[in-house]
């Protein structure tokens, strides 16, 4: 149940919310205790950025920082090891995904 204070907080000025909580730039996810879907989304954005621009690009480093705010460190370490081996399932581009083939 959302309180009136929470409603007021998220509906007034999202720029103020972002300024106060720069690590949580999407207020929809602030009250969630299970961040796993959000974590996967942020890490996938990082892997696509790294594929296009390289891991050392400033924009990609910021995407990795965003993933660090939502993911556990052990998840990131595991996925980075898989990326180094070339077997990371999150590093697959959408046109190569086989999710739609599930029955």
PDB file of N, CA and C in Angstrom, residues 19-97:
ATOM      1  N   UNK A  19      18.051  14.046  -8.239  1.00  0.00           N
ATOM      2  CA  UNK A  19      19.131  14.792  -7.600  1.00  0.00           C
ATOM      3  C   UNK A  19      19.402  14.273  -6.193  1.00  0.00           C
ATOM      4  N   UNK A  20      18.343  13.894  -5.491  1.00  0.00           N
ATOM      5  CA  UNK A  20      18.515  13.415  -4.126  1.00  0.00           C
ATOM      6  C   UNK A  20      19.058  11.995  -4.091  1.00  0.00           C
ATOM      7  N   UNK A  21      18.644  11.161  -5.053  1.00  0.00           N
ATOM      8  CA  UNK A  21      19.072   9.760  -5.130  1.00  0.00           C
ATOM      9  C   UNK A  21      19.669   9.486  -6.511  1.00  0.00           C
ATOM     10  N   UNK A  22      20.902   9.923  -6.773  1.00  0.00           N
ATOM     11  CA  UNK A  22      21.457   9.752  -8.124  1.00  0.00           C
ATOM     12  C   UNK A  22      21.685   8.294  -8.506  1.00  0.00           C
ATOM     13  N   UNK A  23      21.824   7.414  -7.522  1.00  0.00           N
ATOM     14  CA  UNK A  23      22.028   6.007  -7.816  1.00  0.00           C
ATOM     15  C   UNK A  23      20.727   5.314  -8.174  1.00  0.00           C
ATOM     16  N   UNK A  24      19.604   5.920  -7.880  1.00  0.00           N
ATOM     17  CA  UNK A  24      18.297   5.346  -8.213  1.00  0.00           C
ATOM     18  C   UNK A  24      17.588   6.307  -9.157  1.00  0.00           C
ATOM     19  N   UNK A  25      17.956   6.281 -10.421  1.00  0.00           N
ATOM     20  CA  UNK A  25      17.422   7.273 -11.338  1.00  0.00           C
ATOM     21  C   UNK A  25      16.038   6.931 -11.858  1.00  0.00           C
ATOM     22  N   UNK A  26      15.486   5.800 -11.467  1.00  0.00           N
ATOM     23  CA  UNK A  26      14.130   5.454 -11.870  1.00  0.00           C
ATOM     24  C   UNK A  26      13.296   5.235 -10.613  1.00  0.00           C
ATOM     25  N   UNK A  27      12.461   6.201 -10.246  1.00  0.00           N
ATOM     26  CA  UNK A  27      11.729   6.118  -8.990  1.00  0.00           C
ATOM     27  C   UNK A  27      10.758   4.941  -8.911  1.00  0.00           C
ATOM     28  N   UNK A  28      10.432   4.320 -10.033  1.00  0.00           N
ATOM     29  CA  UNK A  28       9.520   3.178  -9.989  1.00  0.00           C
ATOM     30  C   UNK A  28      10.125   2.011  -9.222  1.00  0.00           C
ATOM     31  N   UNK A  29      11.452   1.942  -9.143  1.00  0.00           N
ATOM     32  CA  UNK A  29      12.113   0.804  -8.533  1.00  0.00           C
ATOM     33  C   UNK A  29      12.593   1.077  -7.107  1.00  0.00           C
ATOM     34  N   UNK A  30      12.300   2.247  -6.541  1.00  0.00           N
ATOM     35  CA  UNK A  30      12.851   2.593  -5.242  1.00  0.00           C
ATOM     36  C   UNK A  30      12.317   1.739  -4.105  1.00  0.00           C
ATOM     37  N   UNK A  31      11.061   1.332  -4.176  1.00  0.00           N
ATOM     38  CA  UNK A  31      10.477   0.627  -3.043  1.00  0.00           C
ATOM     39  C   UNK A  31      10.504  -0.889  -3.202  1.00  0.00           C
ATOM     40  N   UNK A  32      11.060  -1.389  -4.282  1.00  0.00           N
ATOM     41  CA  UNK A  32      11.082  -2.830  -4.501  1.00  0.00           C
ATOM     42  C   UNK A  32      12.193  -3.476  -3.694  1.00  0.00           C
ATOM     43  N   UNK A  33      11.891  -4.596  -3.084  1.00  0.00           N
ATOM     44  CA  UNK A  33      12.934  -5.318  -2.360  1.00  0.00           C
ATOM     45  C   UNK A  33      13.615  -6.346  -3.251  1.00  0.00           C
ATOM     46  N   UNK A  34      12.927  -6.829  -4.289  1.00  0.00           N
ATOM     47  CA  UNK A  34      13.526  -7.769  -5.226  1.00  0.00           C
ATOM     48  C   UNK A  34      13.947  -7.004  -6.474  1.00  0.00           C
ATOM     49  N   UNK A  35      15.224  -6.756  -6.594  1.00  0.00           N
ATOM     50  CA  UNK A  35      15.760  -5.951  -7.683  1.00  0.00           C
ATOM     51  C   UNK A  35      16.300  -6.799  -8.839  1.00  0.00           C
ATOM     52  N   UNK A  36      16.031  -8.104  -8.849  1.00  0.00           N
ATOM     53  CA  UNK A  36      16.698  -8.974  -9.815  1.00  0.00           C
ATOM     54  C   UNK A  36      16.364  -8.615 -11.260  1.00  0.00           C
ATOM     55  N   UNK A  37      15.084  -8.373 -11.576  1.00  0.00           N
ATOM     56  CA  UNK A  37      14.735  -8.009 -12.950  1.00  0.00           C
ATOM     57  C   UNK A  37      15.369  -6.683 -13.346  1.00  0.00           C
ATOM     58  N   UNK A  38      15.391  -5.758 -12.407  1.00  0.00           N
ATOM     59  CA  UNK A  38      16.024  -4.470 -12.648  1.00  0.00           C
ATOM     60  C   UNK A  38      17.531  -4.645 -12.845  1.00  0.00           C
ATOM     61  N   UNK A  39      18.111  -5.544 -12.078  1.00  0.00           N
ATOM     62  CA  UNK A  39      19.534  -5.843 -12.171  1.00  0.00           C
ATOM     63  C   UNK A  39      19.880  -6.405 -13.552  1.00  0.00           C
ATOM     64  N   UNK A  40      19.099  -7.366 -14.014  1.00  0.00           N
ATOM     65  CA  UNK A  40      19.343  -7.966 -15.328  1.00  0.00           C
ATOM     66  C   UNK A  40      19.219  -6.919 -16.423  1.00  0.00           C
ATOM     67  N   UNK A  41      18.219  -6.062 -16.327  1.00  0.00           N
ATOM     68  CA  UNK A  41      18.030  -5.012 -17.327  1.00  0.00           C
ATOM     69  C   UNK A  41      19.242  -4.097 -17.385  1.00  0.00           C
ATOM     70  N   UNK A  42      19.710  -3.665 -16.237  1.00  0.00           N
ATOM     71  CA  UNK A  42      20.858  -2.748 -16.222  1.00  0.00           C
ATOM     72  C   UNK A  42      22.134  -3.417 -16.723  1.00  0.00           C
ATOM     73  N   UNK A  43      22.353  -4.686 -16.367  1.00  0.00           N
ATOM     74  CA  UNK A  43      23.560  -5.360 -16.836  1.00  0.00           C
ATOM     75  C   UNK A  43      23.478  -5.626 -18.338  1.00  0.00           C
ATOM     76  N   UNK A  44      22.296  -5.911 -18.850  1.00  0.00           N
ATOM     77  CA  UNK A  44      22.132  -6.115 -20.287  1.00  0.00           C
ATOM     78  C   UNK A  44      22.431  -4.825 -21.041  1.00  0.00           C
ATOM     79  N   UNK A  45      21.982  -3.701 -20.519  1.00  0.00           N
ATOM     80  CA  UNK A  45      22.293  -2.413 -21.142  1.00  0.00           C
ATOM     81  C   UNK A  45      23.805  -2.191 -21.135  1.00  0.00           C
ATOM     82  N   UNK A  46      24.463  -2.549 -20.033  1.00  0.00           N
ATOM     83  CA  UNK A  46      25.919  -2.420 -19.978  1.00  0.00           C
ATOM     84  C   UNK A  46      26.606  -3.300 -21.025  1.00  0.00           C
ATOM     85  N   UNK A  47      26.165  -4.552 -21.165  1.00  0.00           N
ATOM     86  CA  UNK A  47      26.835  -5.448 -22.115  1.00  0.00           C
ATOM     87  C   UNK A  47      26.646  -4.972 -23.545  1.00  0.00           C
ATOM     88  N   UNK A  48      25.487  -4.437 -23.854  1.00  0.00           N
ATOM     89  CA  UNK A  48      25.263  -3.916 -25.213  1.00  0.00           C
ATOM     90  C   UNK A  48      26.110  -2.680 -25.459  1.00  0.00           C
ATOM     91  N   UNK A  49      26.227  -1.836 -24.454  1.00  0.00           N
ATOM     92  CA  UNK A  49      27.081  -0.653 -24.577  1.00  0.00           C
ATOM     93  C   UNK A  49      28.535  -1.064 -24.759  1.00  0.00           C
ATOM     94  N   UNK A  50      28.975  -2.050 -23.968  1.00  0.00           N
ATOM     95  CA  UNK A  50      30.356  -2.516 -24.069  1.00  0.00           C
ATOM     96  C   UNK A  50      30.625  -3.137 -25.433  1.00  0.00           C
ATOM     97  N   UNK A  51      29.646  -3.805 -26.004  1.00  0.00           N
ATOM     98  CA  UNK A  51      29.804  -4.393 -27.331  1.00  0.00           C
ATOM     99  C   UNK A  51      29.954  -3.300 -28.389  1.00  0.00           C
ATOM    100  N   UNK A  52      29.166  -2.237 -28.253  1.00  0.00           N
ATOM    101  CA  UNK A  52      29.175  -1.165 -29.247  1.00  0.00           C
ATOM    102  C   UNK A  52      30.352  -0.201 -29.078  1.00  0.00           C
ATOM    103  N   UNK A  53      30.636   0.194 -27.830  1.00  0.00           N
ATOM    104  CA  UNK A  53      31.599   1.271 -27.593  1.00  0.00           C
ATOM    105  C   UNK A  53      32.863   0.840 -26.862  1.00  0.00           C
ATOM    106  N   UNK A  54      32.838  -0.337 -26.251  1.00  0.00           N
ATOM    107  CA  UNK A  54      33.976  -0.785 -25.453  1.00  0.00           C
ATOM    108  C   UNK A  54      33.744  -0.502 -23.984  1.00  0.00           C
ATOM    109  N   UNK A  55      34.303  -1.352 -23.138  1.00  0.00           N
ATOM    110  CA  UNK A  55      34.054  -1.231 -21.698  1.00  0.00           C
ATOM    111  C   UNK A  55      34.636   0.039 -21.093  1.00  0.00           C
ATOM    112  N   UNK A  56      35.630   0.617 -21.711  1.00  0.00           N
ATOM    113  CA  UNK A  56      36.282   1.793 -21.131  1.00  0.00           C
ATOM    114  C   UNK A  56      35.588   3.104 -21.477  1.00  0.00           C
ATOM    115  N   UNK A  57      34.540   3.064 -22.292  1.00  0.00           N
ATOM    116  CA  UNK A  57      33.813   4.278 -22.625  1.00  0.00           C
ATOM    117  C   UNK A  57      33.085   4.786 -21.376  1.00  0.00           C
ATOM    118  N   UNK A  58      33.002   6.097 -21.234  1.00  0.00           N
ATOM    119  CA  UNK A  58      32.394   6.712 -20.056  1.00  0.00           C
ATOM    120  C   UNK A  58      30.934   6.301 -19.900  1.00  0.00           C
ATOM    121  N   UNK A  59      30.206   6.238 -21.014  1.00  0.00           N
ATOM    122  CA  UNK A  59      28.797   5.861 -20.936  1.00  0.00           C
ATOM    123  C   UNK A  59      28.635   4.422 -20.465  1.00  0.00           C
ATOM    124  N   UNK A  60      29.536   3.547 -20.890  1.00  0.00           N
ATOM    125  CA  UNK A  60      29.459   2.144 -20.470  1.00  0.00           C
ATOM    126  C   UNK A  60      29.843   1.991 -18.995  1.00  0.00           C
ATOM    127  N   UNK A  61      30.816   2.767 -18.556  1.00  0.00           N
ATOM    128  CA  UNK A  61      31.177   2.729 -17.137  1.00  0.00           C
ATOM    129  C   UNK A  61      29.994   3.174 -16.277  1.00  0.00           C
ATOM    130  N   UNK A  62      29.256   4.164 -16.758  1.00  0.00           N
ATOM    131  CA  UNK A  62      28.074   4.611 -16.014  1.00  0.00           C
ATOM    132  C   UNK A  62      27.012   3.512 -15.986  1.00  0.00           C
ATOM    133  N   UNK A  63      26.835   2.797 -17.097  1.00  0.00           N
ATOM    134  CA  UNK A  63      25.872   1.698 -17.121  1.00  0.00           C
ATOM    135  C   UNK A  63      26.290   0.589 -16.153  1.00  0.00           C
ATOM    136  N   UNK A  64      27.590   0.341 -16.043  1.00  0.00           N
ATOM    137  CA  UNK A  64      28.061  -0.660 -15.092  1.00  0.00           C
ATOM    138  C   UNK A  64      27.821  -0.186 -13.654  1.00  0.00           C
ATOM    139  N   UNK A  65      28.025   1.103 -13.411  1.00  0.00           N
ATOM    140  CA  UNK A  65      27.737   1.667 -12.093  1.00  0.00           C
ATOM    141  C   UNK A  65      26.257   1.489 -11.743  1.00  0.00           C
ATOM    142  N   UNK A  66      25.380   1.718 -12.719  1.00  0.00           N
ATOM    143  CA  UNK A  66      23.952   1.529 -12.495  1.00  0.00           C
ATOM    144  C   UNK A  66      23.653   0.070 -12.178  1.00  0.00           C
ATOM    145  N   UNK A  67      24.340  -0.852 -12.842  1.00  0.00           N
ATOM    146  CA  UNK A  67      24.148  -2.274 -12.550  1.00  0.00           C
ATOM    147  C   UNK A  67      24.641  -2.596 -11.136  1.00  0.00           C
ATOM    148  N   UNK A  68      25.728  -1.960 -10.717  1.00  0.00           N
ATOM    149  CA  UNK A  68      26.251  -2.201  -9.372  1.00  0.00           C
ATOM    150  C   UNK A  68      25.265  -1.764  -8.301  1.00  0.00           C
ATOM    151  N   UNK A  69      24.459  -0.736  -8.568  1.00  0.00           N
ATOM    152  CA  UNK A  69      23.505  -0.268  -7.566  1.00  0.00           C
ATOM    153  C   UNK A  69      22.339  -1.222  -7.393  1.00  0.00           C
ATOM    154  N   UNK A  70      22.051  -2.046  -8.401  1.00  0.00           N
ATOM    155  CA  UNK A  70      20.892  -2.934  -8.324  1.00  0.00           C
ATOM    156  C   UNK A  70      21.264  -4.400  -8.127  1.00  0.00           C
ATOM    157  N   UNK A  71      22.498  -4.777  -8.437  1.00  0.00           N
ATOM    158  CA  UNK A  71      22.889  -6.191  -8.414  1.00  0.00           C
ATOM    159  C   UNK A  71      23.778  -6.498  -7.216  1.00  0.00           C
ATOM    160  N   UNK A  72      23.783  -7.755  -6.835  1.00  0.00           N
ATOM    161  CA  UNK A  72      24.737  -8.222  -5.846  1.00  0.00           C
ATOM    162  C   UNK A  72      26.107  -8.345  -6.509  1.00  0.00           C
ATOM    163  N   UNK A  73      27.140  -8.157  -5.733  1.00  0.00           N
ATOM    164  CA  UNK A  73      28.496  -8.204  -6.273  1.00  0.00           C
ATOM    165  C   UNK A  73      28.814  -9.591  -6.849  1.00  0.00           C
ATOM    166  N   UNK A  74      28.331 -10.648  -6.194  1.00  0.00           N
ATOM    167  CA  UNK A  74      28.619 -11.997  -6.681  1.00  0.00           C
ATOM    168  C   UNK A  74      27.951 -12.244  -8.028  1.00  0.00           C
ATOM    169  N   UNK A  75      26.786 -11.620  -8.282  1.00  0.00           N
ATOM    170  CA  UNK A  75      26.143 -11.764  -9.587  1.00  0.00           C
ATOM    171  C   UNK A  75      26.987 -11.111 -10.671  1.00  0.00           C
ATOM    172  N   UNK A  76      27.446  -9.897 -10.393  1.00  0.00           N
ATOM    173  CA  UNK A  76      28.257  -9.184 -11.376  1.00  0.00           C
ATOM    174  C   UNK A  76      29.559  -9.925 -11.664  1.00  0.00           C
ATOM    175  N   UNK A  77      30.196 -10.427 -10.616  1.00  0.00           N
ATOM    176  CA  UNK A  77      31.445 -11.172 -10.818  1.00  0.00           C
ATOM    177  C   UNK A  77      31.206 -12.413 -11.672  1.00  0.00           C
ATOM    178  N   UNK A  78      30.125 -13.128 -11.395  1.00  0.00           N
ATOM    179  CA  UNK A  78      29.797 -14.331 -12.160  1.00  0.00           C
ATOM    180  C   UNK A  78      29.532 -13.986 -13.624  1.00  0.00           C
ATOM    181  N   UNK A  79      28.728 -12.954 -13.868  1.00  0.00           N
ATOM    182  CA  UNK A  79      28.422 -12.578 -15.246  1.00  0.00           C
ATOM    183  C   UNK A  79      29.648 -12.057 -15.985  1.00  0.00           C
ATOM    184  N   UNK A  80      30.520 -11.332 -15.289  1.00  0.00           N
ATOM    185  CA  UNK A  80      31.740 -10.838 -15.940  1.00  0.00           C
ATOM    186  C   UNK A  80      32.676 -11.996 -16.289  1.00  0.00           C
ATOM    187  N   UNK A  81      32.721 -13.021 -15.441  1.00  0.00           N
ATOM    188  CA  UNK A  81      33.509 -14.211 -15.782  1.00  0.00           C
ATOM    189  C   UNK A  81      32.947 -14.889 -17.024  1.00  0.00           C
ATOM    190  N   UNK A  82      31.630 -15.000 -17.101  1.00  0.00           N
ATOM    191  CA  UNK A  82      31.000 -15.592 -18.280  1.00  0.00           C
ATOM    192  C   UNK A  82      31.257 -14.741 -19.524  1.00  0.00           C
ATOM    193  N   UNK A  83      31.245 -13.420 -19.382  1.00  0.00           N
ATOM    194  CA  UNK A  83      31.545 -12.546 -20.520  1.00  0.00           C
ATOM    195  C   UNK A  83      32.966 -12.763 -21.002  1.00  0.00           C
ATOM    196  N   UNK A  84      33.900 -12.929 -20.058  1.00  0.00           N
ATOM    197  CA  UNK A  84      35.304 -13.151 -20.429  1.00  0.00           C
ATOM    198  C   UNK A  84      35.469 -14.460 -21.191  1.00  0.00           C
ATOM    199  N   UNK A  85      34.672 -15.479 -20.827  1.00  0.00           N
ATOM    200  CA  UNK A  85      34.728 -16.764 -21.525  1.00  0.00           C
ATOM    201  C   UNK A  85      33.910 -16.767 -22.807  1.00  0.00           C
ATOM    202  N   UNK A  86      33.043 -15.764 -22.971  1.00  0.00           N
ATOM    203  CA  UNK A  86      32.193 -15.705 -24.156  1.00  0.00           C
ATOM    204  C   UNK A  86      30.917 -16.511 -24.035  1.00  0.00           C
ATOM    205  N   UNK A  87      30.534 -16.845 -22.811  1.00  0.00           N
ATOM    206  CA  UNK A  87      29.346 -17.672 -22.626  1.00  0.00           C
ATOM    207  C   UNK A  87      28.252 -16.968 -21.825  1.00  0.00           C
ATOM    208  N   UNK A  88      28.255 -15.649 -21.805  1.00  0.00           N
ATOM    209  CA  UNK A  88      27.261 -14.910 -21.029  1.00  0.00           C
ATOM    210  C   UNK A  88      25.957 -14.831 -21.813  1.00  0.00           C
ATOM    211  N   UNK A  89      24.871 -15.309 -21.211  1.00  0.00           N
ATOM    212  CA  UNK A  89      23.591 -15.294 -21.898  1.00  0.00           C
ATOM    213  C   UNK A  89      23.008 -13.889 -21.998  1.00  0.00           C
ATOM    214  N   UNK A  90      23.517 -12.950 -21.227  1.00  0.00           N
ATOM    215  CA  UNK A  90      23.017 -11.579 -21.286  1.00  0.00           C
ATOM    216  C   UNK A  90      23.717 -10.765 -22.369  1.00  0.00           C
ATOM    217  N   UNK A  91      24.749 -11.316 -22.964  1.00  0.00           N
ATOM    218  CA  UNK A  91      25.526 -10.612 -23.978  1.00  0.00           C
ATOM    219  C   UNK A  91      25.029 -10.925 -25.390  1.00  0.00           C
ATOM    220  N   UNK A  92      23.898 -11.599 -25.504  1.00  0.00           N
ATOM    221  CA  UNK A  92      23.356 -11.980 -26.798  1.00  0.00           C
ATOM    222  C   UNK A  92      22.466 -10.858 -27.305  1.00  0.00           C
ATOM    223  N   UNK A  93      22.647 -10.475 -28.547  1.00  0.00           N
ATOM    224  CA  UNK A  93      21.821  -9.422 -29.121  1.00  0.00           C
ATOM    225  C   UNK A  93      20.395  -9.924 -29.325  1.00  0.00           C
ATOM    226  N   UNK A  94      19.411  -9.028 -29.326  1.00  0.00           N
ATOM    227  CA  UNK A  94      18.012  -9.455 -29.394  1.00  0.00           C
ATOM    228  C   UNK A  94      17.664 -10.284 -30.623  1.00  0.00           C
ATOM    229  N   UNK A  95      18.267 -10.015 -31.762  1.00  0.00           N
ATOM    230  CA  UNK A  95      17.924 -10.788 -32.954  1.00  0.00           C
ATOM    231  C   UNK A  95      18.480 -12.205 -32.902  1.00  0.00           C
ATOM    232  N   UNK A  96      19.356 -12.487 -31.952  1.00  0.00           N
ATOM    233  CA  UNK A  96      19.913 -13.827 -31.800  1.00  0.00           C
ATOM    234  C   UNK A  96      19.307 -14.573 -30.613  1.00  0.00           C
ATOM    235  N   UNK A  97      18.379 -13.937 -29.911  1.00  0.00           N
ATOM    236  CA  UNK A  97      17.783 -14.538 -28.733  1.00  0.00           C
ATOM    237  C   UNK A  97      16.894 -15.718 -29.097  1.00  0.00           C
TER     238      UNK A  97
END
